[in-house]
PDB file of C-alpha atoms and ligand atoms in Angstrom:
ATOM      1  CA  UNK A   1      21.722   2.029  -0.858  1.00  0.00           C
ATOM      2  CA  UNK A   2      18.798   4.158   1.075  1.00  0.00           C
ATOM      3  CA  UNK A   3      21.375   3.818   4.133  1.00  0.00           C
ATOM      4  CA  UNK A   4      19.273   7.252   5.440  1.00  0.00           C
ATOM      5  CA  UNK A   5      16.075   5.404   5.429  1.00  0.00           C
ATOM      6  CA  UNK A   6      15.275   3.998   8.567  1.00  0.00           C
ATOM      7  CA  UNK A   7      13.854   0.971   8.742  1.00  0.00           C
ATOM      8  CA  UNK A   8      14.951  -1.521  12.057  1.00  0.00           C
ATOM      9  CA  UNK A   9      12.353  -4.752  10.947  1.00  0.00           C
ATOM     10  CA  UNK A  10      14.478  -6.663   8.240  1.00  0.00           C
ATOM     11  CA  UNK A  11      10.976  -7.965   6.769  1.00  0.00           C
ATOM     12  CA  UNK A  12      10.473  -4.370   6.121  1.00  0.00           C
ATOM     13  CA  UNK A  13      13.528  -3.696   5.210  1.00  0.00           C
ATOM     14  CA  UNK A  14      13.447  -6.168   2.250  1.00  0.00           C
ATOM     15  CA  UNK A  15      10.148  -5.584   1.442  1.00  0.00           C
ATOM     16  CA  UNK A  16      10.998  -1.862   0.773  1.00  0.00           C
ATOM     17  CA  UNK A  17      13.974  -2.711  -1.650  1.00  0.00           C
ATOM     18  CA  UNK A  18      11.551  -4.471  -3.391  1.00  0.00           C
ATOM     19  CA  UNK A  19       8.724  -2.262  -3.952  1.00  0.00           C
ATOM     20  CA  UNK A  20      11.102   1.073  -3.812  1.00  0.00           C
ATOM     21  CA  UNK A  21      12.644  -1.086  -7.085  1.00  0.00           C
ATOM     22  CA  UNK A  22       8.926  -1.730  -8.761  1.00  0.00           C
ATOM     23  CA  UNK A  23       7.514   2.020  -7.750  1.00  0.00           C
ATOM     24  CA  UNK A  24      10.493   3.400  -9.372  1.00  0.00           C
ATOM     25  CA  UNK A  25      10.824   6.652  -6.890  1.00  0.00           C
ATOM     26  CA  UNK A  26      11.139   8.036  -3.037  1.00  0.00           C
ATOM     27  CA  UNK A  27       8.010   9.382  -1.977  1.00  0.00           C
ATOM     28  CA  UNK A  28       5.613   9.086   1.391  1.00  0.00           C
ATOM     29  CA  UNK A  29       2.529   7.378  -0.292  1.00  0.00           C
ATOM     30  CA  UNK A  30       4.194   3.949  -1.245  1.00  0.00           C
ATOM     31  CA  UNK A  31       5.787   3.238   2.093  1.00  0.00           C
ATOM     32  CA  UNK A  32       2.492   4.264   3.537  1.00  0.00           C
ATOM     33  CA  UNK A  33       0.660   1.669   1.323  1.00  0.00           C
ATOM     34  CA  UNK A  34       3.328  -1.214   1.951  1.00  0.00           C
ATOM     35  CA  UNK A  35       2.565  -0.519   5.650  1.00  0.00           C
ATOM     36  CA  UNK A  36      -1.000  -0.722   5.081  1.00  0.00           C
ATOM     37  CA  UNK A  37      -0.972  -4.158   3.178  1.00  0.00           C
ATOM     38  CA  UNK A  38       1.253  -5.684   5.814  1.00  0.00           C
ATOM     39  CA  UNK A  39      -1.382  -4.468   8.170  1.00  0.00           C
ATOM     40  CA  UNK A  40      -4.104  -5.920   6.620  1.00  0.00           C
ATOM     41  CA  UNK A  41      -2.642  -9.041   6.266  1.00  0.00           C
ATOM     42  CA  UNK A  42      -1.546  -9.900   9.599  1.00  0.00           C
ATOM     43  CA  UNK A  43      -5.058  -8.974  10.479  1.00  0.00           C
ATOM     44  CA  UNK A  44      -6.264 -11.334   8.544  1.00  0.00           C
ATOM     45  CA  UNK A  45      -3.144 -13.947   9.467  1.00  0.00           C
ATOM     46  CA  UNK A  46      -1.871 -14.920   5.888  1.00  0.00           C
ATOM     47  CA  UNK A  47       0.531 -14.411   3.826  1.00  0.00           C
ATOM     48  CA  UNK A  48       1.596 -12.808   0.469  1.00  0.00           C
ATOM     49  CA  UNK A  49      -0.771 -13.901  -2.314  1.00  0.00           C
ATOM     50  CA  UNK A  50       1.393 -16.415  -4.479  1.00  0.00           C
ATOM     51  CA  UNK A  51      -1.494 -16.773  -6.682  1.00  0.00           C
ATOM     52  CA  UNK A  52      -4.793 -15.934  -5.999  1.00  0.00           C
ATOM     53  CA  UNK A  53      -5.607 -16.857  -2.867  1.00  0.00           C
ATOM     54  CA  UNK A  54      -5.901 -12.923  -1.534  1.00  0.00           C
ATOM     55  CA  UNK A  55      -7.876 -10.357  -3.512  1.00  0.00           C
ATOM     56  CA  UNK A  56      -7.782  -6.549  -3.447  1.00  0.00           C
ATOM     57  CA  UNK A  57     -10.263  -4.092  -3.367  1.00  0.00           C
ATOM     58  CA  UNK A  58      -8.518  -1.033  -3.991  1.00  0.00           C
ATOM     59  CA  UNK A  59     -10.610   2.036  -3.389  1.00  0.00           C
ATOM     60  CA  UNK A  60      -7.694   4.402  -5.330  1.00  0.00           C
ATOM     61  CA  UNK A  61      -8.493   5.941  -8.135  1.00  0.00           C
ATOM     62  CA  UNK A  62      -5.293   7.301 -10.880  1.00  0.00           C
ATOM     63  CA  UNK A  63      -4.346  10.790  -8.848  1.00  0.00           C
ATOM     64  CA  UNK A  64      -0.984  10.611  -7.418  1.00  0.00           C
ATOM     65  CA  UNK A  65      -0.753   9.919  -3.738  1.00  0.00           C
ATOM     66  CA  UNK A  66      -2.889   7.409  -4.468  1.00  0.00           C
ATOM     67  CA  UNK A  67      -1.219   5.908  -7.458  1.00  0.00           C
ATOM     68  CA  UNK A  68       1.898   5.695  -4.936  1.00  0.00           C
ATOM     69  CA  UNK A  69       0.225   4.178  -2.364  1.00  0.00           C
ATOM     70  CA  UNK A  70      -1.315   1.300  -4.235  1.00  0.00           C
ATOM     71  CA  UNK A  71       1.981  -0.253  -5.573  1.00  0.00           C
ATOM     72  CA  UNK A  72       2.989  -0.146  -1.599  1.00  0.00           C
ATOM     73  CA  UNK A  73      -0.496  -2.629  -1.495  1.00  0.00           C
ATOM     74  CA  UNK A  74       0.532  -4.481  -4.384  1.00  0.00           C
ATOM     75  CA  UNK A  75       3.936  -5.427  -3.409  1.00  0.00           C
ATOM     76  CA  UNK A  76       2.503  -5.997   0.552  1.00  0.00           C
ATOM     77  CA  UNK A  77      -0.006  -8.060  -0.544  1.00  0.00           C
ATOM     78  CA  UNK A  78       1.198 -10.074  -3.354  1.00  0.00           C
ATOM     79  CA  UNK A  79      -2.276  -8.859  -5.101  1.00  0.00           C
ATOM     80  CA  UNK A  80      -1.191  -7.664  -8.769  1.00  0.00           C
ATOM     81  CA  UNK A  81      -2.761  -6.409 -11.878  1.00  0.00           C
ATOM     82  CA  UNK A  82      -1.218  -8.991 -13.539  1.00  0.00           C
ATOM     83  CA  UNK A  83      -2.211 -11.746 -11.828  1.00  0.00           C
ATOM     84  CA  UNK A  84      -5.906 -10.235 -11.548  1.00  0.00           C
ATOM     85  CA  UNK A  85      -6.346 -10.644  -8.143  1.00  0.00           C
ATOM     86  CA  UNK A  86      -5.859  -6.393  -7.552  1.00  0.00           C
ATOM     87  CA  UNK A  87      -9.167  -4.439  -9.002  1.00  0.00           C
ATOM     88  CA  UNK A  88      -9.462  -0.311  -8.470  1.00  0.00           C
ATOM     89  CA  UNK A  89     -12.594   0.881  -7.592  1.00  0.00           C
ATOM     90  CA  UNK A  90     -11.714   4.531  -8.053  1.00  0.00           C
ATOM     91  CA  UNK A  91     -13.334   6.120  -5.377  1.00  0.00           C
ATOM     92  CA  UNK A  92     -11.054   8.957  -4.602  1.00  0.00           C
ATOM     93  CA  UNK A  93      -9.833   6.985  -0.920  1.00  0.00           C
ATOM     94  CA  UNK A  94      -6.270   6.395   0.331  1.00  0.00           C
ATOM     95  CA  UNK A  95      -7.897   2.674   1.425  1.00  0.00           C
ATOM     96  CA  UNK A  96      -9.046  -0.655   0.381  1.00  0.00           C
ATOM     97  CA  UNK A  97     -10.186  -4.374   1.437  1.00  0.00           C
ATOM     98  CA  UNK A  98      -7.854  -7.021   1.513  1.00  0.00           C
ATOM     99  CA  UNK A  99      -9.740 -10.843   0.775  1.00  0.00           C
ATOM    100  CA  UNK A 100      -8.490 -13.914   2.002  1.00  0.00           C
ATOM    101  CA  UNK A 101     -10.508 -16.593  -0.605  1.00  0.00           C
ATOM    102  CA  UNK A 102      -9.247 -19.714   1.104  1.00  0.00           C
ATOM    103  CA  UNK A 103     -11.199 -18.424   4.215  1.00  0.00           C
ATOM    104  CA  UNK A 104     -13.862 -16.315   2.799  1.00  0.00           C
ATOM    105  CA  UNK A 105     -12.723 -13.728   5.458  1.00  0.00           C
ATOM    106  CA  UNK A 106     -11.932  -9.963   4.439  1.00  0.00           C
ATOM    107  CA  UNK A 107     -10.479  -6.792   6.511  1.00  0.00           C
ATOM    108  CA  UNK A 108     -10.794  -3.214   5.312  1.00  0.00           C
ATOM    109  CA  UNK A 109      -8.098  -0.584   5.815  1.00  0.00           C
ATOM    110  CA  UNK A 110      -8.581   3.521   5.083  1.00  0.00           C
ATOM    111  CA  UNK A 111      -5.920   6.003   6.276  1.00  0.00           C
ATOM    112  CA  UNK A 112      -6.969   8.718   8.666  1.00  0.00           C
ATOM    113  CA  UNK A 113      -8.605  11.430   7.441  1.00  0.00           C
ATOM    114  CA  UNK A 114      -6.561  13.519   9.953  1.00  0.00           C
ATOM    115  CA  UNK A 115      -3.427  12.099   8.295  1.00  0.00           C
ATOM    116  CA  UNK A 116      -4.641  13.094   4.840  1.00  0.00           C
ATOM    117  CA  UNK A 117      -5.689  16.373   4.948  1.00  0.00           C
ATOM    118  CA  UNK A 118      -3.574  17.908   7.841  1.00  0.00           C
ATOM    119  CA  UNK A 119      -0.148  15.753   8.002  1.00  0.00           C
ATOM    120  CA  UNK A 120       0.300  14.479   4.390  1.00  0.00           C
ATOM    121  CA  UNK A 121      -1.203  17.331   1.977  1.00  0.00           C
ATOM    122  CA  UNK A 122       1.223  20.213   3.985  1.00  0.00           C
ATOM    123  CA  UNK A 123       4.152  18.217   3.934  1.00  0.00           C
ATOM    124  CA  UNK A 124       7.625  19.566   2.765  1.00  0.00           C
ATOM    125  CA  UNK A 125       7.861  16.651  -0.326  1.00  0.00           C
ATOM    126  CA  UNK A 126       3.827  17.301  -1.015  1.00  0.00           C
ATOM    127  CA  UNK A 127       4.180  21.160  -1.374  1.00  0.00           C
ATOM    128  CA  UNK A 128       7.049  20.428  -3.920  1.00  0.00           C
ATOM    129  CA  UNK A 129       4.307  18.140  -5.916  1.00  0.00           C
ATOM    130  CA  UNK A 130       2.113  21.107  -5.677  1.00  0.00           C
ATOM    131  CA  UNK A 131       4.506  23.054  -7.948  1.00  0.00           C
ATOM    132  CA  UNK A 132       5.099  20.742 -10.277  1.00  0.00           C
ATOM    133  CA  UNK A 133       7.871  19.114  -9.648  1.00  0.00           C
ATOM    134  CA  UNK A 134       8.417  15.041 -10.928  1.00  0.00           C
ATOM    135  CA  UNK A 135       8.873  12.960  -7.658  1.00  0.00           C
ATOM    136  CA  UNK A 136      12.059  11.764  -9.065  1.00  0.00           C
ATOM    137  CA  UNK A 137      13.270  15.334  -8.976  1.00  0.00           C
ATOM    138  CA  UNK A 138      12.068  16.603  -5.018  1.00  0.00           C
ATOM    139  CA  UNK A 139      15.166  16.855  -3.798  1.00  0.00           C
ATOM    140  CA  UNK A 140      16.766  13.603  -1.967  1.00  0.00           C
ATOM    141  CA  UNK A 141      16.435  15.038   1.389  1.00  0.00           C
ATOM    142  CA  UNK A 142      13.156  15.881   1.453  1.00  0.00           C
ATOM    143  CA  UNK A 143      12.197  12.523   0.064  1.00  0.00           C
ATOM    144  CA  UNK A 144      14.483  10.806   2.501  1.00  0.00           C
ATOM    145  CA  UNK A 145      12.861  12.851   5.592  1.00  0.00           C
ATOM    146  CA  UNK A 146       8.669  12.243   4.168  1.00  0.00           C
ATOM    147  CA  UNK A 147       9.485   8.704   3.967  1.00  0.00           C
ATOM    148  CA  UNK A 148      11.121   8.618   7.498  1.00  0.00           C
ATOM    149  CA  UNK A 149       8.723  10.550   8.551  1.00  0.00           C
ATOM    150  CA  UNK A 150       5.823   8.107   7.946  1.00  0.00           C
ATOM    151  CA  UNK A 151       7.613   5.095   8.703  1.00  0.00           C
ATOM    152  CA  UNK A 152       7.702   6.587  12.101  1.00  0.00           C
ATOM    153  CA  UNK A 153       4.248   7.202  12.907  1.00  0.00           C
ATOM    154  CA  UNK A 154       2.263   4.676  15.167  1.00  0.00           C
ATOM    155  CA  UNK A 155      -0.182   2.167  12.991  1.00  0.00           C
ATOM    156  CA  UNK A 156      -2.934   3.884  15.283  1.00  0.00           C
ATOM    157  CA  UNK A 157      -2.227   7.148  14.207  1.00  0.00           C
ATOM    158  CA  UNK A 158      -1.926   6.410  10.556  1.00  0.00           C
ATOM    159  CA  UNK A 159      -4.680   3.941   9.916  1.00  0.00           C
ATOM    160  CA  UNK A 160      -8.008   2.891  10.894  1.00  0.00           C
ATOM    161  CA  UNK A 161      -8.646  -1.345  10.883  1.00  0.00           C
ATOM    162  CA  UNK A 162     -11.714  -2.887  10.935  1.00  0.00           C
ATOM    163  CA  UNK A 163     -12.443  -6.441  11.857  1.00  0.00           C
ATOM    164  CA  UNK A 164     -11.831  -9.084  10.371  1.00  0.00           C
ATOM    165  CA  UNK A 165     -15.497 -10.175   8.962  1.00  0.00           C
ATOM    166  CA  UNK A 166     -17.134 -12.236   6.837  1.00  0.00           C
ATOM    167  CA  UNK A 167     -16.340 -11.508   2.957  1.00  0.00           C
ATOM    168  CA  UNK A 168     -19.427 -10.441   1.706  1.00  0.00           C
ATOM    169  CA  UNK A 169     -20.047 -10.225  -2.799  1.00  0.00           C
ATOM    170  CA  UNK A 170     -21.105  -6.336  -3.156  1.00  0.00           C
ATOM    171  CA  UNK A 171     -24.679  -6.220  -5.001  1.00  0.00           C
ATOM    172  CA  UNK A 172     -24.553  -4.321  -8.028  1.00  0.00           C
ATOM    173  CA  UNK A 173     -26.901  -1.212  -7.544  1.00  0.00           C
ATOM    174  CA  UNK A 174     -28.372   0.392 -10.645  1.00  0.00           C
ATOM    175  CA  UNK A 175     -29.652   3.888 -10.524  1.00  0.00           C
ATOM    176  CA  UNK A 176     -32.122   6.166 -12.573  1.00  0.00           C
ATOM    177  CA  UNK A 177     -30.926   9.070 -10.995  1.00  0.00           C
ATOM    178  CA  UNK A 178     -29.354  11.503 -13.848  1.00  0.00           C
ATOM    179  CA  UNK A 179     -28.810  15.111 -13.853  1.00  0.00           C
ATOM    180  CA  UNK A 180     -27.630  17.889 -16.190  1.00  0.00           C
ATOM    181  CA  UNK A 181     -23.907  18.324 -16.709  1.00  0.00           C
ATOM    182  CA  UNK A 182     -23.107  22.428 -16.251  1.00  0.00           C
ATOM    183  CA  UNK A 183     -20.754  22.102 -18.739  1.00  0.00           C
ATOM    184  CA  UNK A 184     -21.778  20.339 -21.563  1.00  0.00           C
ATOM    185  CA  UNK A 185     -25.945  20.063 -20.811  1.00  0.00           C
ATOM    186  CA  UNK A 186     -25.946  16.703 -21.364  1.00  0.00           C
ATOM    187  CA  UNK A 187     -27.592  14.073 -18.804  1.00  0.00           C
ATOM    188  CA  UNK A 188     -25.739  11.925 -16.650  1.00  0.00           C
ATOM    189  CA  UNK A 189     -26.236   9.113 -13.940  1.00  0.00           C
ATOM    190  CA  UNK A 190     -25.598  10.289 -10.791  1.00  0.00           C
ATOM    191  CA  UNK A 191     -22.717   7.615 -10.135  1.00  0.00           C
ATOM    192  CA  UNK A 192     -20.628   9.393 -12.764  1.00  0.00           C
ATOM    193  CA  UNK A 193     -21.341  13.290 -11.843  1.00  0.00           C
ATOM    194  CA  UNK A 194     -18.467  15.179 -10.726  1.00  0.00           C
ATOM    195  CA  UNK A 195     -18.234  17.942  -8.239  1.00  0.00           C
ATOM    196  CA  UNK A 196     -16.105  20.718  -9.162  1.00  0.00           C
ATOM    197  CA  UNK A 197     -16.677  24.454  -7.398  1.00  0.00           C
ATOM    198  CA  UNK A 198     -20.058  22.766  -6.191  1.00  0.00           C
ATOM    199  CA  UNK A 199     -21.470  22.365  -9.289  1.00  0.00           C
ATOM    200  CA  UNK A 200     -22.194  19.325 -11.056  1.00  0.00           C
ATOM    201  CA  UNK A 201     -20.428  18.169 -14.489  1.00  0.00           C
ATOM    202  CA  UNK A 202     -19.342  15.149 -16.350  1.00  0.00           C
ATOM    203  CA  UNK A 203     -16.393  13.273 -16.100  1.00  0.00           C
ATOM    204  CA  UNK A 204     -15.363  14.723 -19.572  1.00  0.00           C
ATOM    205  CA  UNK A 205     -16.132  18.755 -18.477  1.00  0.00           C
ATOM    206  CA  UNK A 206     -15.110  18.229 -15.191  1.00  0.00           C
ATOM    207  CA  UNK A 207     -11.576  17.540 -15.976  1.00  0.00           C
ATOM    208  CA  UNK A 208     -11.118  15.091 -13.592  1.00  0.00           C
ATOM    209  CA  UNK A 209      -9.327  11.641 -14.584  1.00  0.00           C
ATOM    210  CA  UNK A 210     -12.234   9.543 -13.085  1.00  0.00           C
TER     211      UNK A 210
HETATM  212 ZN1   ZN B 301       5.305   7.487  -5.469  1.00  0.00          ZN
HETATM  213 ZN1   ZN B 302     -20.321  17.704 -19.470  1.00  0.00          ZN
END
């Protein structure tokens, strides 16, 4: 099974059995995510979260690359919805902080922009996407080859790292900034306010998931 996937580290390997098993399809994001957890927590020098001993800040919000590449997290990290250590902060970024509790020590990983917008979004397996078609449907070869393809990229080129620091409890910030929605007129904090052919709209007339 996957014998055109090439993967030489047997940790790897395994590990993409796994997760290819709990995604559910081929595709470039999730392999790109369980490379990113691994990352992450080496960097941090622990291992998979058996219960809660890691937490993840995932900065994903629902679209689809970055739907894929969260489950790659999740199975990298151990961190899982169901075990509540894994919250999305839906921020529209292919990134996230990985916790280590025990420690109090956290590490922050994003993919390159460069990656993103020039590498990823033009892909072969991507433009299929565009058009519509289910992942489980882009033909084999094309999944095979996006998949190979980032596996083979340098963890320089693909991600940026930052160092390890001290984990640090966000503050909740408040805000009494609110403008008018051009769809619907209605007022609404800026937090929430969508962009969408540079004007600004709710969640709701924007269209947007999130
Ligand atoms: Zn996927
Ligand atoms: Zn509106």
């Amino acid at each position: 099974m996957n014998s055109e996937i090439k993967i030489t580290d047997p940790e790897l390997k395994e590990m993409f059995e796994h997760a290819l098993y709990f995604h559910g399809h081929l595709c470039p994001a999730m392999p790109i995510g369980l490379r990113a957890g691994n990352l992450a927590r080496k960097k941090l020098g622990v291992a998979r979260s058996q219960d809660k001993e890691l937490m993840l800040l995932s900065e994903t919000s629902s679209g689809h690359a970055m739907a894929c590449f969260l489950d790659g997290v999740m199975v990298a990290t151990g961190c899982t919805y169901g075990k509540g250590n894994c919250k999305k902060l839906n921020y529209g970024k292919l990134a996230f902080t990985l916790i280590d509790k025990i420690n109090n020590k956290q590490v922050r990983v994003s993919v390159k922009a460069d990656f993103i917008i020039n590498a990823l979004q033009n892909s072969p397996f991507i433009a299929e996407r565009k058009k519509g078609t289910p992942p489980q449907e882009v033909d084999r070869e094309l999944a095979v080859a996006a998949v190979n393809k980032v596996l083979s990229i340098p963890d320089e080129d693909l991600f940026i790292i930052s160092d390890v620091t001290e984990c640090q409890l966000k503050k909740v910030s408040g805000t009494f900034e609110a403008h008018l929605c051009k769809g619907c007129g209605e007022a609404v904090y800026a937090k929430w306010l969508r962009i969408k052919n540079g004007e600004l709209y709710c969640i709701t007339c924007s269209g947007y998931d999130d």
